[in-house]
XYZ file of C-alpha atoms in Angstrom:
741
model
C 103.011 118.205 109.537
C 101.453 115.961 112.126
C 101.658 112.192 112.107
C 98.914 110.218 113.867
C 99.373 107.291 116.231
C 98.622 103.877 114.753
C 96.236 101.627 116.660
C 97.207 98.059 117.308
C 94.188 95.851 116.747
C 93.792 93.890 113.548
C 90.503 95.676 113.032
C 92.372 98.967 113.094
C 94.890 97.602 110.586
C 92.031 96.807 108.227
C 90.641 100.306 108.676
C 94.101 101.731 108.102
C 94.214 99.988 104.738
C 91.911 102.563 103.214
C 94.365 105.422 103.616
C 97.799 103.890 103.998
C 97.775 100.483 102.387
C 100.087 101.552 99.645
C 101.206 104.815 101.177
C 103.352 103.396 103.758
C 110.521 101.933 105.568
C 112.019 100.446 108.296
C 115.098 101.926 109.774
C 118.577 101.120 108.593
C 121.426 102.543 110.612
C 123.826 104.607 108.556
C 127.078 104.642 110.445
C 130.543 105.757 109.452
C 132.720 102.985 108.136
C 136.242 102.984 106.977
C 135.516 103.904 103.516
C 136.731 107.024 102.485
C 135.165 110.326 102.225
C 138.282 112.342 101.640
C 137.254 115.108 104.022
C 137.717 114.289 107.702
C 134.767 113.909 110.067
C 134.312 116.914 112.337
C 133.693 115.622 115.859
C 130.693 117.241 117.523
C 132.793 118.066 120.549
C 134.796 120.568 118.525
C 133.372 123.970 119.493
C 134.354 127.371 118.219
C 132.437 130.596 118.507
C 131.018 132.129 115.353
C 133.065 135.071 114.176
C 131.481 136.297 110.967
C 131.293 139.537 109.086
C 128.186 140.894 107.444
C 127.562 139.185 104.149
C 126.113 142.417 102.762
C 129.719 143.234 102.004
C 129.941 139.968 100.014
C 132.523 138.466 102.357
C 132.314 134.812 103.300
C 132.434 133.933 106.974
C 135.536 131.902 107.723
C 134.595 130.507 111.120
C 131.322 128.763 111.874
C 129.460 127.204 114.752
C 127.616 123.927 115.175
C 125.901 121.664 117.715
C 125.233 118.063 118.797
C 122.304 115.617 117.878
C 119.753 113.525 119.797
C 121.603 111.058 122.039
C 124.878 111.650 120.235
C 124.582 115.434 120.340
C 121.992 117.754 121.762
C 120.898 120.213 119.085
C 120.628 123.867 119.937
C 120.859 127.283 118.400
C 124.626 127.639 118.287
C 126.401 124.791 116.558
C 130.124 124.244 116.402
C 132.228 122.921 113.608
C 134.988 123.807 111.193
C 134.592 126.278 108.424
C 134.307 125.379 104.800
C 137.073 127.855 104.136
C 139.428 125.773 106.206
C 138.257 122.390 104.989
C 141.333 120.327 104.255
C 141.662 116.792 102.957
C 143.949 114.357 104.766
C 147.139 114.540 102.750
C 148.258 111.520 100.768
C 151.845 110.895 99.759
C 152.763 112.921 96.701
C 149.646 115.091 96.764
C 149.151 118.681 97.834
C 146.645 119.934 100.417
C 143.209 120.758 99.037
C 142.407 124.477 99.001
C 139.953 124.450 96.098
C 137.465 121.940 94.764
C 139.425 120.669 91.706
C 142.283 119.604 93.975
C 140.255 116.566 95.059
C 140.747 114.825 91.696
C 144.489 114.200 91.997
C 143.854 112.761 95.438
C 141.055 110.552 94.120
C 143.271 109.345 91.268
C 146.041 108.493 93.737
C 143.649 106.714 96.086
C 141.314 104.906 93.647
C 143.235 104.784 90.358
C 141.504 102.576 87.798
C 138.352 102.052 89.886
C 135.216 103.078 88.004
C 134.177 106.659 88.741
C 131.555 107.512 86.136
C 129.312 105.781 83.587
C 127.660 107.807 80.820
C 125.444 105.336 78.894
C 123.074 107.703 77.083
C 125.446 109.833 75.036
C 127.135 108.887 71.794
C 129.657 107.589 72.247
C 128.834 106.069 75.633
C 131.738 106.626 78.008
C 133.184 105.275 81.234
C 135.660 107.084 83.461
C 138.045 105.680 86.013
C 139.153 108.072 88.742
C 142.557 108.260 87.065
C 141.007 109.048 83.685
C 138.648 111.654 85.160
C 141.525 113.451 86.885
C 143.692 113.322 83.755
C 140.849 114.578 81.548
C 140.166 117.510 83.866
C 143.828 118.549 83.866
C 144.129 118.083 80.109
C 140.930 120.020 79.389
C 142.097 122.787 81.745
C 145.403 123.024 79.852
C 143.425 123.240 76.625
C 141.311 126.065 78.014
C 144.459 127.886 79.075
C 145.720 127.614 75.512
C 142.469 129.319 74.443
C 143.202 132.224 76.765
C 141.258 131.293 79.919
C 142.788 132.931 82.987
C 142.122 133.237 86.692
C 139.126 135.453 87.411
C 137.470 134.869 84.028
C 133.890 133.633 83.662
C 132.726 130.843 81.346
C 129.068 130.107 80.594
C 128.406 126.356 80.731
C 125.038 125.425 79.197
C 124.541 121.674 79.309
C 122.703 118.813 80.984
C 124.402 116.125 83.046
C 127.228 113.971 81.715
C 130.788 112.991 82.479
C 131.955 115.653 80.040
C 129.973 118.276 81.969
C 131.957 117.324 85.076
C 135.252 117.500 83.186
C 134.412 120.949 81.796
C 133.116 122.268 85.117
C 136.175 121.177 87.070
C 138.602 122.255 84.348
C 137.177 125.787 84.368
C 137.601 125.940 88.154
C 141.098 124.438 87.929
C 142.089 127.410 85.746
C 140.950 129.752 88.528
C 137.907 130.816 86.517
C 134.225 130.469 87.453
C 131.444 128.904 85.407
C 127.941 130.324 85.018
C 125.785 127.221 84.646
C 122.385 126.527 83.135
C 120.500 123.787 81.273
C 119.769 123.553 77.570
C 115.995 123.638 78.060
C 116.172 127.233 79.273
C 114.838 129.867 76.937
C 117.286 131.532 74.610
C 116.497 134.853 76.323
C 117.501 133.424 79.693
C 120.726 131.934 78.326
C 121.583 135.221 76.633
C 120.980 137.097 79.876
C 123.293 134.751 81.809
C 125.955 134.925 79.111
C 125.931 138.705 79.210
C 125.270 139.324 82.901
C 128.050 136.929 83.984
C 130.527 138.797 81.750
C 131.622 135.479 80.297
C 134.591 135.392 77.963
C 134.061 131.739 77.048
C 131.080 129.528 76.246
C 130.741 125.745 76.615
C 127.558 124.179 75.238
C 126.132 120.678 75.239
C 125.454 120.150 71.543
C 124.801 121.646 68.133
C 121.156 122.433 68.875
C 122.109 124.524 71.917
C 124.797 126.351 70.014
C 122.563 127.037 67.021
C 119.893 128.726 69.113
C 122.571 131.027 70.579
C 124.136 131.880 67.225
C 122.195 135.122 66.695
C 123.498 136.390 70.014
C 127.050 135.232 69.328
C 127.052 136.869 65.898
C 125.895 140.112 67.413
C 122.141 140.484 67.909
C 119.961 143.097 69.542
C 121.236 141.812 72.867
C 124.676 142.951 71.845
C 126.735 139.769 72.199
C 129.448 138.700 69.780
C 132.105 136.061 69.350
C 135.785 136.644 68.914
C 135.327 136.153 65.191
C 133.588 139.523 64.840
C 134.913 142.795 66.118
C 131.521 144.275 66.998
C 127.839 143.513 66.843
C 125.928 144.117 63.649
C 123.888 146.936 65.157
C 126.847 148.643 66.771
C 125.835 147.919 70.370
C 128.421 146.947 72.978
C 129.589 143.378 72.442
C 130.820 140.821 74.950
C 134.253 139.475 73.964
C 133.674 135.712 73.726
C 137.132 134.313 73.052
C 136.149 130.684 72.509
C 133.172 128.360 72.174
C 133.380 124.630 72.994
C 130.784 122.004 72.028
C 130.817 118.969 74.336
C 128.936 116.415 72.207
C 128.608 115.833 68.466
C 129.652 117.860 65.450
C 128.845 121.579 65.158
C 126.440 122.583 62.419
C 127.830 124.029 59.205
C 126.161 127.329 60.077
C 127.903 127.491 63.470
C 131.263 126.523 61.968
C 130.961 129.247 59.338
C 129.805 131.882 61.818
C 132.339 131.227 64.581
C 135.338 130.034 62.578
C 138.482 129.386 64.639
C 136.708 130.390 67.871
C 134.694 127.134 67.758
C 136.140 123.910 69.217
C 134.871 120.418 69.878
C 135.444 118.666 73.197
C 138.128 116.434 71.685
C 139.863 119.450 70.143
C 140.325 121.037 73.573
C 141.680 117.786 75.019
C 144.107 117.546 72.091
C 145.341 121.095 72.696
C 145.789 120.251 76.373
C 147.883 117.204 75.515
C 150.345 119.417 73.668
C 151.135 121.716 76.567
C 151.534 121.309 80.311
C 148.912 122.725 82.608
C 150.138 125.871 84.363
C 149.120 125.643 88.044
C 147.031 128.514 89.377
C 146.945 129.676 92.984
C 143.323 129.383 94.166
C 142.018 130.027 97.665
C 138.828 129.161 99.474
C 137.457 132.674 99.091
C 137.882 132.674 95.290
C 134.710 132.492 93.215
C 134.027 128.957 91.958
C 130.679 129.258 90.203
C 127.705 131.474 89.436
C 124.398 129.661 89.917
C 121.472 131.566 88.498
C 118.208 131.365 90.445
C 115.016 130.222 88.789
C 113.812 133.780 88.288
C 110.049 133.482 88.818
C 109.810 137.210 88.168
C 112.248 139.192 86.045
C 115.757 137.995 85.283
C 117.425 135.330 87.452
C 120.055 136.474 89.944
C 123.606 135.118 89.893
C 124.461 133.445 93.210
C 128.192 133.682 93.937
C 129.521 130.469 95.484
C 133.172 130.181 96.478
C 135.438 127.162 96.714
C 135.028 127.366 100.508
C 131.249 127.187 100.096
C 131.452 124.032 97.997
C 134.161 122.375 100.102
C 132.058 122.925 103.221
C 129.354 120.744 101.691
C 131.817 117.943 100.966
C 133.216 118.227 104.484
C 129.818 118.023 106.152
C 127.666 115.728 103.989
C 129.321 112.711 105.562
C 127.547 113.614 108.797
C 124.353 112.474 107.050
C 125.611 109.919 104.534
C 128.662 107.671 104.151
C 129.019 106.311 100.605
C 131.824 103.788 100.164
C 134.266 102.955 97.362
C 132.739 100.389 95.034
C 129.172 101.549 95.702
C 127.041 103.225 93.038
C 124.887 106.328 92.715
C 122.446 107.312 89.985
C 122.550 110.944 88.860
C 119.232 112.207 87.454
C 118.806 115.901 88.215
C 120.393 118.682 86.142
C 123.946 119.525 87.217
C 123.309 123.268 87.202
C 120.945 122.670 90.142
C 123.271 123.098 93.113
C 121.611 120.294 95.088
C 122.447 117.656 92.467
C 125.804 119.209 91.808
C 127.202 119.260 95.344
C 125.882 115.782 96.154
C 127.592 114.487 93.000
C 130.857 116.166 94.044
C 130.490 114.455 97.428
C 129.673 111.059 95.895
C 132.819 111.275 93.762
C 134.910 112.418 96.757
C 133.956 109.179 98.566
C 135.287 106.986 95.745
C 131.739 106.022 94.748
C 130.747 105.473 91.114
C 128.140 107.718 89.447
C 125.924 106.659 86.536
C 124.426 109.541 84.557
C 120.750 109.156 83.726
C 117.958 111.453 82.523
C 114.231 111.894 83.000
C 113.395 109.611 80.047
C 115.628 106.728 81.083
C 115.830 106.784 84.869
C 113.189 104.094 85.499
C 115.078 101.664 83.263
C 118.411 102.776 84.703
C 117.230 102.029 88.232
C 117.006 98.388 87.121
C 119.985 98.287 84.728
C 122.295 100.202 87.063
C 120.719 99.709 90.522
C 122.165 102.416 92.760
C 123.010 102.331 96.426
C 122.196 106.055 96.492
C 119.686 108.001 94.450
C 119.351 111.780 94.553
C 115.959 113.056 93.435
C 113.079 115.447 94.027
C 109.761 114.412 95.667
C 107.956 114.220 92.324
C 110.257 111.358 91.291
C 109.433 109.496 94.510
C 105.760 110.059 93.780
C 106.194 108.628 90.269
C 107.923 105.510 91.642
C 105.160 105.092 94.222
C 102.525 105.384 91.479
C 104.374 102.690 89.536
C 104.107 100.364 92.536
C 100.394 101.108 92.930
C 99.788 100.463 89.229
C 101.623 97.121 89.483
C 99.511 96.093 92.486
C 96.308 96.913 90.604
C 97.319 94.492 87.848
C 97.891 91.623 90.294
C 95.255 89.000 91.027
C 92.663 89.851 93.670
C 94.243 87.494 96.184
C 97.777 88.829 95.708
C 96.554 92.428 95.694
C 94.614 91.918 98.913
C 97.589 90.198 100.579
C 100.044 92.905 99.498
C 97.861 95.868 100.435
C 96.972 94.431 103.840
C 100.598 93.594 104.637
C 101.674 97.077 103.564
C 98.943 98.523 105.780
C 100.216 96.436 108.712
C 103.780 97.586 107.989
C 102.625 101.208 107.928
C 100.880 100.770 111.273
C 103.986 99.083 112.703
C 106.419 101.830 111.668
C 104.004 104.466 112.963
C 103.901 102.699 116.339
C 107.698 102.444 116.369
C 107.955 106.206 115.815
C 105.955 106.787 118.991
C 108.003 104.244 120.975
C 111.310 105.701 119.771
C 110.235 109.280 120.442
C 110.376 110.448 116.827
C 106.676 111.074 116.151
C 106.210 114.794 115.492
C 102.839 114.662 117.221
C 104.806 114.571 120.480
C 107.547 117.051 119.579
C 105.843 119.920 121.428
C 104.022 118.079 124.202
C 105.000 115.111 126.393
C 104.068 111.712 125.060
C 101.241 110.343 127.282
C 101.983 107.091 129.036
C 98.848 105.584 127.501
C 100.003 106.485 123.993
C 103.411 104.941 124.663
C 101.882 101.753 126.028
C 99.436 101.527 123.123
C 102.220 102.030 120.590
C 104.479 99.480 122.319
C 101.739 96.847 122.277
C 100.974 97.661 118.623
C 104.635 97.281 117.653
C 104.823 93.887 119.408
C 101.627 92.578 117.823
C 102.421 93.926 114.370
C 106.107 92.918 114.296
C 105.392 89.477 112.744
C 103.240 91.058 110.040
C 105.931 93.671 109.397
C 108.525 90.892 109.031
C 106.209 89.012 106.695
C 105.635 92.164 104.647
C 109.379 92.679 104.240
C 109.825 89.077 103.049
C 106.811 88.732 100.757
C 106.091 92.254 99.507
C 108.628 94.919 100.412
C 111.660 93.021 99.097
C 110.011 92.764 95.670
C 108.914 96.400 95.789
C 112.462 97.518 96.616
C 113.785 95.530 93.660
C 111.147 97.168 91.448
C 112.074 100.616 92.761
C 115.754 99.817 92.219
C 117.440 101.734 95.065
C 119.439 99.541 97.448
C 120.259 101.825 100.394
C 119.272 105.482 100.504
C 117.196 108.004 98.619
C 118.255 111.601 99.189
C 115.243 113.826 98.579
C 115.373 117.592 98.264
C 114.308 120.485 96.100
C 110.739 120.457 97.434
C 108.346 119.383 100.150
C 108.092 115.621 100.762
C 104.511 114.513 101.381
C 103.925 112.502 104.578
C 102.304 109.606 102.694
C 105.476 109.129 100.625
C 107.584 109.161 103.785
C 105.348 106.486 105.309
C 105.306 104.335 102.188
C 109.077 104.199 101.775
C 109.623 103.634 105.489
C 107.179 100.724 105.328
C 109.095 99.006 102.528
C 112.411 99.444 104.353
C 113.915 102.102 102.056
C 115.504 105.035 103.845
C 114.570 108.478 102.524
C 116.822 111.246 103.833
C 114.976 114.500 103.292
C 117.087 117.649 103.223
C 116.541 121.373 102.875
C 118.497 124.320 101.576
C 118.725 126.959 98.874
C 120.987 127.820 95.976
C 122.263 130.671 98.141
C 123.432 128.218 100.826
C 125.327 125.784 98.564
C 122.648 124.330 99.283
C 122.137 122.015 102.293
C 121.212 123.724 105.560
C 119.667 120.699 107.270
C 119.091 117.024 106.554
C 117.758 113.890 108.202
C 120.096 111.032 109.126
C 119.674 107.304 108.793
C 120.305 106.935 112.536
C 117.906 109.752 113.424
C 115.352 109.972 110.636
C 112.506 112.109 111.994
C 109.791 111.895 109.349
C 108.003 115.162 108.661
C 111.107 117.194 109.500
C 114.166 118.203 107.492
C 116.388 116.944 110.273
C 119.207 118.753 112.027
C 121.355 121.628 110.805
C 124.444 120.782 108.783
C 127.589 120.853 110.953
C 128.978 124.365 111.034
C 125.599 125.926 110.216
C 123.533 127.965 112.656
C 119.787 128.434 112.161
C 117.604 130.978 113.928
C 113.803 131.069 113.981
C 112.657 134.676 114.281
C 109.537 136.784 114.136
C 109.193 137.837 110.453
C 108.440 141.454 111.393
C 110.833 142.161 114.261
C 113.520 139.552 113.391
C 113.692 138.685 117.097
C 114.144 135.045 118.091
C 111.001 133.111 118.938
C 110.738 130.205 121.358
C 111.417 126.677 120.174
C 108.196 125.131 118.944
C 106.881 128.457 117.662
C 106.671 129.165 113.946
C 108.824 131.909 112.518
C 111.107 132.947 109.677
C 114.316 130.917 109.420
C 117.655 132.728 109.164
C 120.890 130.886 108.355
C 124.575 131.530 108.887
C 127.361 129.122 108.030
C 130.145 128.066 105.658
C 127.751 127.325 102.803
C 126.140 130.760 102.723
C 126.864 132.578 99.483
C 129.217 135.505 99.047
C 126.346 137.514 97.538
C 124.496 138.106 94.266
C 126.758 138.912 91.337
C 126.561 142.555 90.295
C 123.500 143.137 92.487
C 124.338 144.908 95.749
C 120.699 145.819 96.447
C 119.527 142.181 96.277
C 122.494 141.105 98.412
C 121.699 143.709 101.069
C 118.045 142.610 101.130
C 118.998 138.947 101.554
C 121.182 139.832 104.555
C 118.890 142.470 106.065
C 119.128 140.788 109.487
C 122.801 141.769 109.598
C 125.879 139.985 110.958
C 125.916 137.474 108.106
C 122.383 136.100 108.704
C 120.783 135.057 105.425
C 117.002 135.308 105.094
C 115.911 131.928 103.723
C 112.319 133.077 103.151
C 111.135 129.786 104.687
C 108.833 129.482 107.659
C 109.194 126.733 110.226
C 109.848 125.771 113.822
C 112.469 123.971 115.866
C 111.556 120.971 118.036
C 112.291 122.019 121.631
C 114.536 120.181 124.061
C 113.263 118.868 127.354
C 109.979 117.384 126.113
C 109.431 114.094 127.928
C 109.790 111.099 125.618
C 111.008 113.143 122.642
C 114.227 112.370 120.787
C 113.555 115.144 118.254
C 115.133 118.165 119.947
C 116.663 120.535 117.416
C 114.967 119.065 114.343
C 113.655 121.669 111.917
C 110.093 121.432 110.610
C 109.206 123.591 107.591
C 105.699 124.978 107.219
C 105.887 127.059 104.033
C 107.304 130.108 102.312
C 106.863 133.509 103.941
C 105.823 135.103 100.653
C 103.247 132.339 100.039
C 101.331 132.807 103.301
C 97.606 133.295 102.643
C 95.972 135.821 104.964
C 92.212 135.252 105.133
C 89.765 138.085 105.750
C 89.097 136.744 109.261
C 92.780 137.268 110.110
C 93.835 133.622 109.965
C 97.260 132.998 108.399
C 97.331 129.838 106.310
C 100.512 128.171 105.055
C 99.506 126.553 101.749
C 102.251 123.917 101.465
C 100.995 121.392 104.059
C 97.453 121.640 102.703
C 98.651 121.231 99.121
C 100.719 118.218 100.196
C 97.629 116.685 101.796
C 95.661 117.147 98.569
C 98.465 115.707 96.443
C 98.407 112.565 98.596
C 95.354 111.648 96.528
C 96.232 109.365 93.615
C 93.897 111.499 91.470
C 95.664 114.837 92.130
C 99.033 115.702 90.582
C 99.335 119.330 91.728
C 97.294 121.647 93.927
C 97.801 125.406 94.341
C 95.785 127.328 96.932
C 94.339 130.829 96.596
C 92.285 132.903 99.005
C 94.152 135.944 100.354
C 91.596 138.547 101.398
C 88.722 136.045 101.361
C 87.046 134.144 104.171
C 87.781 130.724 102.655
C 90.348 128.898 100.530
C 90.126 127.860 96.912
C 92.333 125.449 94.962
C 93.581 125.057 91.419
C 93.806 121.315 90.800
C 95.822 119.486 88.141
C 94.487 115.906 87.935
C 96.806 112.920 87.660
C 96.401 112.037 83.996
C 98.084 108.635 84.402
C 95.612 107.610 87.124
C 92.665 108.747 85.007
C 93.983 106.887 81.949
C 94.370 103.735 84.034
C 90.806 104.126 85.318
C 89.525 104.552 81.756
C 91.343 101.367 80.675
C 89.769 99.427 83.525
C 86.338 100.576 82.330
C 87.095 99.927 78.672
C 86.455 103.551 77.640
C 88.604 106.189 75.952
C 88.373 108.679 78.803
C 86.602 109.309 82.095
C 83.877 111.971 81.551
C 84.880 115.435 82.779
C 81.779 115.723 84.942
C 82.776 112.544 86.756
C 86.371 113.755 87.112
C 85.040 116.906 88.768
C 82.968 114.845 91.192
C 85.828 112.489 92.065
C 88.243 115.393 92.611
C 85.683 117.113 94.834
C 85.276 113.988 96.936
C 89.079 113.696 97.283
C 89.430 117.356 98.296
C 86.816 116.973 101.027
C 88.207 113.654 102.293
C 91.850 114.748 102.401
C 91.112 117.903 104.405
C 88.268 116.586 106.595
C 90.394 116.400 109.748
C 91.896 119.886 109.415
C 90.641 123.018 111.175
C 87.713 124.816 109.556
C 89.691 127.637 107.882
C 92.013 125.089 106.207
C 89.145 123.509 104.261
C 88.832 124.242 100.540
C 85.491 125.865 99.751
C 85.827 125.845 95.955
C 88.154 124.350 93.375
C 88.939 124.510 89.664
C 90.103 121.412 87.782
C 92.565 122.599 85.126
C 92.529 121.008 81.695
C 96.149 121.898 80.852
C 98.886 120.462 83.075
C 101.659 122.570 84.563
C 104.924 122.291 82.637
C 108.508 123.487 82.597
C 108.101 124.763 79.038
C 105.367 127.278 79.876
C 107.080 128.353 83.096
C 104.444 127.009 85.506
C 106.951 124.484 86.890
C 110.559 125.038 87.876
C 113.068 122.656 86.371
C 112.944 120.663 89.577
C 109.186 120.284 89.066
C 107.946 122.702 91.733
C 104.898 124.881 90.909
C 105.680 128.548 90.238
C 102.806 130.388 91.851
C 103.288 133.726 90.110
C 103.440 132.102 86.675
C 100.438 129.880 87.480
C 98.318 132.794 88.675
C 99.240 134.721 85.524
C 98.510 131.907 83.076
C 95.282 130.874 84.804
C 94.098 134.382 85.677
C 90.572 133.675 84.395
C 90.310 130.470 86.424
C 91.637 132.236 89.537
C 89.127 135.060 89.122
C 86.280 132.582 88.659
C 87.446 130.629 91.695
C 87.672 133.720 93.883
C 84.152 134.750 92.882
C 82.904 131.612 94.663
C 84.842 132.346 97.853
C 83.250 134.318 100.632
């Protein structure tokens, strides 16, 4: 990802308007204040050598390494810091040290008491939780689960979307020393059955009656061979999994479920009532004990169960504060599904700081951003794109004068922040080569000349846009690639976007940008305690900084292995000595480049398995090209094809909202397909015009059906699944390839 240098004349600002007028944040320093993440800050001067064992034996490393950042710390390959396994909270009077994740709740109750912890406005009944109530509910629910027979080492399948009750159930299961296998209710029944069986669960917690009803055949004893405790064996005589209890979090069970499961079925309130009648029996839990099984998306075959320990999860809480410092009394909006480890660990961290969380969903989040404006918002890039589109649509409805004023001021702001990147040494264009003196001088002059227009933009336009967007301080983006135009837009309106990167297998965050060192186009610096290597994909030998390679990771967040899958675990750690193969390609910004403050920042370029090898031998990483295409307001998704050919092709999903808006402006029902094809073609050519010849798209197919989660072409975090797309659109791919040389 390369970012160009903005010119400084007003004529150049006007020219810039065509591509960045509404695709432009200023910088806001995010320092540590006295507020209260419960886990202590690890000073960068603390250095310990890495002493890990091979993770192919499913053992978690207990000592990690980490390094410094920009002016505060100089990033390098080996980074020092404390291990997640040893993460300890500063002890409060009357509370015990924290050795496992659920221990944080008693501390939070002691520290924050009746302060608001969680708001759940979209369930019936709507609920609010103070920190004291949340801690008490977790302990009470855990006691209830113990009364149902849950013991240390057991597994419980938890199939639900986000809510305060999800958090209570999740933490109660862990408090009992058990582990939960988590998934969402929109998953197919086959996938849920696989997780229920593969995880060897002895308990099941579901969101509602609809979720339970679709699992009833399996619980009764279906061809898959599952049964509940109310039947001694499956109807067809196959081996049955001994489910001892089923809990429904919301609503009343159906009559069919009540009849089928009998005394094994309990409502959320029933379990709390049981817990109120007996004291919770404390369980000894250590950092190396299994906390949860997170099942991967499973683009091919069944999903794998990622084993994450309490040490893995605590390491995230200990180290997130390096990037973000939420304070008591501040608010966060929770949108993503809790079974996605990115949302889940950030929510744990938000709670651990004494910050309030409001639970939203995909249908209500735009309204919730205004009703419950958050200081922090965790989302995926597609959500940021949707908010940006909302701003563009609002500008189009304004009068010509206001629209012209707003777009020109936003263009000036975009040019200003681009110039400031060059001046501050955080423009990726100069990460590998020294910044020329002429470029520095030009950028400095541009920043001086454009500063008044930037200030005016913040007062007249950006302030209103930020109110419309709803986020007051930080957006934390992850789960996918963040397009450069979105980065520029949010920087221009003064809203910090901290882009991070990681995997389910790494708990998940491996690297993240910081408010005080927000290098756009990168995923920032490694998480404290984490070491990243960039290696040749074939030899696994380290490559020089600035050179693309495969990224390996080692640190306190790296999983203990895949549950009941030694072969997959061995493959993931094929590099040996605890190095996990992330499957991502990228490069590290080198140190010693004159004028650069980006040393150590990680820049991702794509997935190793997605690399397209053209017949002329050129290797093409599709992600940056797809991001460039999706910068068009007319293109929702783009997926490249072309391996074995001399040129690239693209499957294009048009932006239906943009086309509907265009049709309304013209007073017609729909834009003719022939015209859509022409407009898409023009956008494809324009967006890739500046790229090297072999990165141009020679042919494209505009798809009539959008990608969706339901048909498997999108993951549940809205990322395209290439294998599923190529399978569903096999005819279109074949037709496309016939036009490629």
